Amino acid sequence: MKKFDFYQPEAQQLLEDLGRIAEPSFKEFETTKYIVNFLRENKVPLDQVFETGCFGTIDCGAEKTIALRADIDALPTNPEGTEFKHLCGHHSHTAMLLLALKYLIQHQDELKVNIRYIFQPAEEMGSGALFMMKEGCLKGCAEVYGIHVDAHQRLGEMLLKPGEFMAGAVMFEIKFSGNSTHAAYPHTGDDVLVAATDYVSLCQKIITRFKNPIKKAVLSFSQISGGQAFNILAEELSMKGTYRYFDAEVKELIEQKMRAIGDAIKLIYGVDVAITAVEGTVPLHNDRVLTDKLIELFSGQEIQVNTELDPMMGGEDFSYYLEECPGVFIKLGVAGESGHPPLHNKDFFVPVEAVLLGTMFWVELVTNQLIEKEML
């Protein structure tokens, strides 16, 4: 395998620069400018540049084009949503692909496949992939690939799994409203807080008593807000959460039961229950043939391939790309000997060595003879 240690200073600089300008979904303005400037400085062709995100093609005249995708958005670090940090490692995904493109454009004459690169906004919102697809980022592509860092795996490990890999994700908000009253006289009004807590408790039984236990799913309530004083029963209360699934029937069951429980709570407590659900991602299924080729390509190499893993309940909008053309989503370990802060944790970071391994992965994927033979 090619070594990319000579890129270490530049990889470190990219991590620092992109980390410094971390921006939220669909507001990655400075990040996009930084990416575009890097591409232009290194003479990498650009096809489309948007306010947030861009894509382009290194065309070597081959019949086949494969797409390589990196996400670019960051996460909020405070409740107000005014400060942001790359707690999911998207800056490292961007750095990996930028360095790989720098290398590949310098070796364009050796390529046997055209490269469509995609720097995608708004993965955390689950809608960035759909935006880029609408703009034609996969037009003419035969395959698509993506990388994400993983804090549960050792640095140098790669997770590759054919078939079911990551869950579909639905985000929901539930609003309870009723007649407010003095907390000392609850019988004279409606207690939306008690109604909401019973709603949460009953919804957990969807997973434990209504769903087939063989089928994977999870339902979590993660945010609650309401009320204004210790002695006033709240007039309104709002809850947010998510459920994850692999099977369309399970998704339908969860949605149906959540609404049925809402109707029951309304009947019992006399409060209004309004449920709004937004689909974030569909289940992600890696193409079996392409995944097996990658396992063959990287087995016994510097990157240790791990295929013994269960499907993950996390969601990823890369799944939408895989509905349009076959491809593979890969997880790359970043953890040291003593463990690592998890994704979305305030202390999460990506070591520069992981960026170099990701760069190597992209270059090997594009240039390796095993892949080239498929194109001849």
Coordinates of C-alpha atoms in Angstrom, one line a residue:
M1 CA 0.0 0.0 0.0
K2 CA 1.1 3.5 -0.6
K3 CA 2.3 5.5 2.4
F4 CA 1.1 9.0 3.0
D5 CA 3.2 10.0 6.0
F6 CA 4.5 12.9 3.9
Y7 CA 1.1 14.5 4.1
Q8 CA 1.1 14.5 7.9
P9 CA 1.9 18.3 8.4
E10 CA -0.8 19.2 5.8
A11 CA -3.3 16.7 7.3
Q12 CA -2.8 18.3 10.7
Q13 CA -3.2 21.8 9.3
L14 CA -6.4 20.7 7.5
L15 CA -7.8 19.3 10.8
E16 CA -7.0 22.5 12.6
D17 CA -8.3 24.9 9.9
L18 CA -11.5 23.0 9.4
G19 CA -12.0 22.6 13.1
R20 CA -11.6 26.3 13.6
I21 CA -14.4 27.2 11.2
A22 CA -16.8 24.4 12.2
E23 CA -20.3 25.3 11.0
P24 CA -23.8 23.7 11.3
S25 CA -25.9 22.1 8.6
F26 CA -26.6 24.2 5.5
K27 CA -24.6 27.0 7.0
E28 CA -21.1 25.6 6.1
F29 CA -20.3 28.8 4.2
E30 CA -16.7 29.3 5.3
T31 CA -16.1 25.6 5.2
T32 CA -17.2 25.5 1.5
K33 CA -15.0 28.4 0.6
Y34 CA -12.0 26.7 2.3
I35 CA -12.7 23.5 0.3
V36 CA -13.1 25.3 -3.0
N37 CA -9.9 27.3 -2.4
F38 CA -7.9 24.1 -1.7
L39 CA -9.3 22.4 -4.8
R40 CA -8.5 25.3 -7.0
E41 CA -5.0 25.7 -5.6
N42 CA -4.4 22.1 -6.5
K43 CA -6.0 22.3 -9.9
V44 CA -8.8 19.9 -9.1
P45 CA -11.8 20.5 -11.5
L46 CA -15.0 21.8 -10.0
D47 CA -18.4 21.0 -11.5
Q48 CA -20.8 22.7 -9.1
V49 CA -20.3 25.0 -6.2
F50 CA -23.2 25.9 -3.9
E51 CA -23.4 28.2 -0.9
T52 CA -22.8 25.1 1.1
G53 CA -21.2 22.1 -0.5
C54 CA -19.7 21.3 -3.9
F55 CA -18.8 18.5 -6.3
G56 CA -16.6 17.9 -9.2
T57 CA -15.1 15.3 -11.6
I58 CA -11.5 14.2 -12.3
D59 CA -12.2 12.9 -15.9
C60 CA -9.5 10.6 -17.3
G61 CA -11.7 9.5 -20.2
A62 CA -12.7 6.2 -18.8
E63 CA -16.1 4.6 -19.3
K64 CA -16.7 4.2 -15.6
T65 CA -17.2 6.9 -12.9
I66 CA -17.2 6.3 -9.2
A67 CA -18.3 8.8 -6.6
L68 CA -16.4 9.5 -3.3
R69 CA -18.3 11.4 -0.7
A70 CA -17.3 13.4 2.4
D71 CA -19.7 15.3 4.8
I72 CA -18.7 18.8 6.0
D73 CA -21.1 20.0 8.8
A74 CA -20.5 20.3 12.5
L75 CA -22.6 20.0 15.7
P76 CA -23.7 22.6 18.3
T77 CA -21.8 22.5 21.6
N78 CA -24.2 24.7 23.7
P79 CA -28.0 24.7 24.1
E80 CA -28.4 28.0 22.3
G81 CA -26.8 26.6 19.2
T82 CA -24.4 29.4 18.8
E83 CA -21.1 27.5 19.1
F84 CA -20.1 24.5 17.0
K85 CA -17.4 21.8 16.9
H86 CA -16.7 18.7 14.7
L87 CA -17.9 16.3 17.4
C88 CA -18.7 13.7 14.6
G89 CA -15.4 14.0 12.8
H90 CA -16.7 15.4 9.5
H91 CA -13.7 17.7 9.3
S92 CA -11.5 14.6 9.1
H93 CA -13.6 13.1 6.3
T94 CA -13.2 16.4 4.4
A95 CA -9.4 16.3 5.0
M96 CA -9.1 12.7 3.9
L97 CA -10.8 13.4 0.6
L98 CA -9.0 16.7 -0.1
L99 CA -5.6 15.0 0.3
A100 CA -6.7 12.0 -1.8
L101 CA -7.8 14.4 -4.6
K102 CA -4.5 16.3 -4.4
Y103 CA -2.7 13.0 -4.9
L104 CA -5.0 11.7 -7.6
I105 CA -5.0 14.8 -9.7
Q106 CA -1.2 14.6 -9.8
H107 CA -1.5 11.0 -11.0
Q108 CA -4.4 11.5 -13.3
D109 CA -2.6 9.9 -16.3
E110 CA -2.5 6.6 -14.3
L111 CA -6.2 6.5 -13.5
K112 CA -8.5 3.9 -15.1
V113 CA -11.7 5.3 -13.7
N114 CA -13.2 8.8 -13.5
I115 CA -13.7 10.3 -10.0
R116 CA -16.7 12.2 -8.9
Y117 CA -16.0 13.8 -5.5
I118 CA -18.8 15.1 -3.3
F119 CA -18.4 17.5 -0.4
Q120 CA -21.9 17.3 1.1
P121 CA -23.5 19.7 3.6
A122 CA -26.1 18.8 6.3
E123 CA -25.5 15.2 7.0
E124 CA -26.5 15.8 10.6
M125 CA -29.9 17.1 9.4
G126 CA -30.3 14.0 7.2
S127 CA -31.2 16.1 4.1
G128 CA -27.8 17.0 2.6
A129 CA -27.5 13.9 0.5
L130 CA -31.0 14.5 -1.1
F131 CA -30.0 18.1 -1.8
M132 CA -26.8 17.0 -3.6
M133 CA -28.6 14.3 -5.5
K134 CA -31.2 16.7 -6.7
E135 CA -28.3 18.9 -8.1
G136 CA -27.0 15.9 -10.0
C137 CA -24.0 14.8 -8.0
L138 CA -24.4 11.1 -8.9
K139 CA -25.2 11.7 -12.6
G140 CA -23.3 9.1 -14.6
C141 CA -21.8 7.4 -11.6
A142 CA -21.7 3.6 -11.4
E143 CA -20.7 3.3 -7.7
V144 CA -20.6 5.5 -4.6
Y145 CA -18.4 5.2 -1.5
G146 CA -18.3 7.0 1.8
I147 CA -16.1 7.0 5.0
H148 CA -17.0 7.8 8.6
V149 CA -14.7 7.7 11.6
D150 CA -15.7 5.4 14.5
A151 CA -14.6 5.9 18.1
H152 CA -15.4 2.3 19.2
Q153 CA -12.8 0.8 16.9
R154 CA -9.0 0.9 17.2
L155 CA -7.0 3.2 15.0
G156 CA -6.1 1.2 11.9
E157 CA -9.3 -0.9 11.9
M158 CA -11.9 -0.7 9.2
L159 CA -15.5 -1.9 9.5
L160 CA -16.8 -3.5 6.4
K161 CA -20.2 -5.3 6.4
P162 CA -22.3 -6.3 3.4
G163 CA -26.0 -5.8 3.6
E164 CA -27.6 -4.2 6.6
F165 CA -25.2 -1.7 8.1
M166 CA -27.0 1.3 9.6
A167 CA -30.6 1.9 10.6
G168 CA -33.2 4.2 9.2
A169 CA -33.9 7.2 11.4
V170 CA -37.1 9.2 12.1
M171 CA -37.1 12.3 14.2
F172 CA -40.3 13.3 16.0
E173 CA -41.8 16.1 18.1
I174 CA -44.8 15.7 20.3
K175 CA -46.7 18.7 21.8
F176 CA -49.1 18.3 24.7
S177 CA -51.4 21.2 25.5
G178 CA -54.2 21.7 28.0
N179 CA -55.7 24.1 30.6
S180 CA -53.1 25.5 33.0
T181 CA -54.0 25.8 36.7
H182 CA -52.5 26.2 40.2
A183 CA -50.3 23.3 41.1
A184 CA -52.1 23.0 44.5
Y185 CA -55.4 22.3 42.6
P186 CA -54.6 20.0 39.7
H187 CA -58.2 18.8 39.5
T188 CA -59.2 22.2 38.2
G189 CA -57.0 22.0 35.0
D190 CA -55.0 19.6 32.9
D191 CA -51.6 18.1 33.9
V192 CA -49.7 17.9 30.6
L193 CA -46.6 16.7 32.4
V194 CA -48.2 13.6 33.9
A195 CA -49.8 13.0 30.5
A196 CA -46.4 13.2 28.8
T197 CA -44.7 10.9 31.2
D198 CA -47.4 8.2 30.8
Y199 CA -47.0 8.7 27.0
V200 CA -43.3 8.0 27.2
S201 CA -43.8 4.9 29.4
L202 CA -46.4 3.4 27.1
C203 CA -44.3 4.1 24.0
Q204 CA -41.5 2.0 25.3
K205 CA -43.9 -1.0 25.2
I206 CA -44.1 -0.6 21.5
I207 CA -40.5 -2.0 21.4
T208 CA -40.9 -4.6 24.2
R209 CA -44.4 -5.9 23.6
F210 CA -45.7 -5.0 20.1
K211 CA -42.6 -5.4 17.9
N212 CA -41.3 -8.8 16.8
P213 CA -38.3 -9.2 19.1
I214 CA -36.3 -10.7 16.3
K215 CA -36.4 -7.4 14.4
K216 CA -34.2 -4.6 15.4
A217 CA -35.5 -1.2 16.5
V218 CA -35.0 1.4 19.2
L219 CA -37.2 4.3 20.4
S220 CA -35.7 7.1 22.4
F221 CA -37.1 10.4 23.9
S222 CA -34.2 12.8 24.3
Q223 CA -35.6 16.3 24.9
I224 CA -38.4 17.8 27.0
S225 CA -39.4 21.4 27.7
G226 CA -42.3 23.1 29.2
G227 CA -43.7 25.0 32.3
Q228 CA -42.8 28.4 33.7
A229 CA -43.0 28.1 37.6
F230 CA -42.9 25.6 40.4
N231 CA -46.6 26.2 41.4
I232 CA -48.2 26.4 37.9
L233 CA -49.2 23.3 35.9
A234 CA -47.8 23.9 32.4
E235 CA -50.2 24.8 29.6
E236 CA -47.9 23.3 27.0
L237 CA -45.1 20.7 26.9
S238 CA -42.9 19.6 24.1
M239 CA -40.9 16.4 23.7
K240 CA -38.5 15.3 21.0
G241 CA -36.9 12.1 20.1
T242 CA -36.1 9.5 17.5
Y243 CA -36.7 5.9 16.5
R244 CA -34.5 3.7 14.4
Y245 CA -35.5 0.7 12.3
F246 CA -34.4 -1.6 9.5
D247 CA -37.7 -3.1 8.4
A248 CA -40.4 -1.0 6.8
E249 CA -43.1 -2.9 8.7
V250 CA -41.5 -2.1 12.0
K251 CA -41.4 1.6 11.0
E252 CA -45.1 1.5 10.2
L253 CA -45.9 -0.3 13.5
I254 CA -44.0 2.3 15.6
E255 CA -45.7 5.2 13.8
Q256 CA -49.2 3.6 14.2
K257 CA -48.7 2.8 17.9
M258 CA -47.3 6.2 18.8
R259 CA -50.4 7.9 17.3
A260 CA -52.8 5.3 18.9
I261 CA -51.1 6.0 22.3
G262 CA -51.5 9.7 21.7
D263 CA -55.2 9.2 21.1
A264 CA -55.5 7.2 24.3
I265 CA -53.7 9.9 26.4
K266 CA -56.0 12.5 24.9
L267 CA -59.0 10.5 26.0
I268 CA -57.7 9.8 29.5
Y269 CA -56.3 13.2 30.4
G270 CA -58.3 15.5 28.2
V271 CA -55.2 17.1 26.7
D272 CA -54.4 17.7 23.0
V273 CA -51.5 15.6 21.6
A274 CA -50.0 16.7 18.3
I275 CA -47.3 14.4 16.7
T276 CA -45.0 15.6 14.0
A277 CA -42.5 13.1 12.5
V278 CA -39.7 13.8 10.0
E279 CA -37.8 11.0 8.2
G280 CA -34.1 11.6 8.6
T281 CA -32.6 8.6 6.8
V282 CA -33.6 5.3 5.3
P283 CA -31.8 2.1 6.3
L284 CA -28.3 1.8 4.8
H285 CA -27.5 -1.4 3.0
N286 CA -24.0 -2.0 1.6
D287 CA -23.8 -3.7 -1.8
R288 CA -22.6 -7.2 -1.2
V289 CA -20.5 -7.6 -4.3
L290 CA -18.6 -4.3 -3.9
T291 CA -18.2 -4.9 -0.1
D292 CA -16.7 -8.3 -0.7
K293 CA -14.2 -6.7 -3.2
L294 CA -13.1 -4.2 -0.6
I295 CA -12.7 -6.9 2.0
E296 CA -10.5 -8.8 -0.5
L297 CA -8.6 -5.6 -1.4
F298 CA -7.7 -4.5 2.2
S299 CA -7.4 -7.9 4.0
G300 CA -3.8 -8.5 5.1
Q301 CA -2.9 -4.9 4.5
E302 CA -1.9 -2.0 6.9
I303 CA -5.6 -1.4 7.6
Q304 CA -7.1 -4.3 9.6
V305 CA -10.5 -5.3 8.2
N306 CA -13.3 -6.1 10.7
T307 CA -16.3 -7.8 9.3
E308 CA -17.6 -9.4 12.5
L309 CA -20.1 -6.7 13.6
D310 CA -23.8 -6.2 14.2
P311 CA -25.8 -3.6 12.2
M312 CA -25.6 -0.2 13.8
M313 CA -28.6 1.7 15.0
G314 CA -27.1 5.1 14.0
G315 CA -28.5 6.8 11.0
E316 CA -26.6 8.1 7.9
D317 CA -28.0 10.0 4.9
F318 CA -25.4 8.2 2.7
S319 CA -28.2 5.6 2.5
Y320 CA -30.0 7.8 0.0
Y321 CA -27.1 7.6 -2.4
L322 CA -27.3 3.8 -2.2
E323 CA -30.9 3.9 -3.3
E324 CA -29.7 5.5 -6.6
C325 CA -26.6 3.4 -7.3
P326 CA -24.6 0.6 -5.6
G327 CA -21.9 1.4 -3.2
V328 CA -20.3 0.9 0.2
F329 CA -20.2 2.9 3.5
I330 CA -17.1 2.2 5.6
K331 CA -16.3 2.9 9.2
L332 CA -12.6 3.8 10.1
G333 CA -11.4 3.4 13.7
V334 CA -9.8 6.3 15.6
A335 CA -9.5 4.9 19.2
G336 CA -6.1 4.5 21.0
E337 CA -5.1 1.7 23.4
S338 CA -6.9 3.3 26.3
G339 CA -10.2 4.0 24.4
H340 CA -11.6 7.2 23.0
P341 CA -14.3 9.8 23.7
P342 CA -17.4 8.8 21.8
L343 CA -18.9 10.6 18.8
H344 CA -20.9 13.7 19.7
N345 CA -19.0 13.9 23.0
K346 CA -17.5 17.4 23.7
D347 CA -14.0 15.8 24.0
F348 CA -14.2 13.8 20.8
F349 CA -11.2 14.3 18.4
V350 CA -9.7 12.6 15.4
P351 CA -5.9 11.8 15.4
V352 CA -4.0 12.9 12.3
E353 CA -3.0 9.2 11.7
A354 CA -6.6 8.4 11.0
V355 CA -6.7 11.1 8.3
L356 CA -3.6 9.6 6.6
L357 CA -5.3 6.1 6.7
G358 CA -8.4 7.5 5.2
T359 CA -6.4 9.2 2.4
M360 CA -4.7 5.9 1.8
F361 CA -8.0 4.2 1.6
W362 CA -9.4 6.5 -1.1
V363 CA -6.3 6.3 -3.2
E364 CA -6.1 2.5 -2.9
L365 CA -9.8 2.2 -3.8
V366 CA -9.3 4.2 -7.0
T367 CA -6.0 2.9 -8.2
N368 CA -5.7 -0.7 -7.0
Q369 CA -5.4 -3.3 -9.7
L370 CA -8.3 -5.4 -8.2
I371 CA -10.6 -2.5 -9.0
E372 CA -9.0 -1.7 -12.3
K373 CA -9.5 -5.2 -13.6
E374 CA -13.2 -4.7 -13.2
M375 CA -13.1 -1.8 -15.6
L376 CA -10.9 -3.3 -18.4

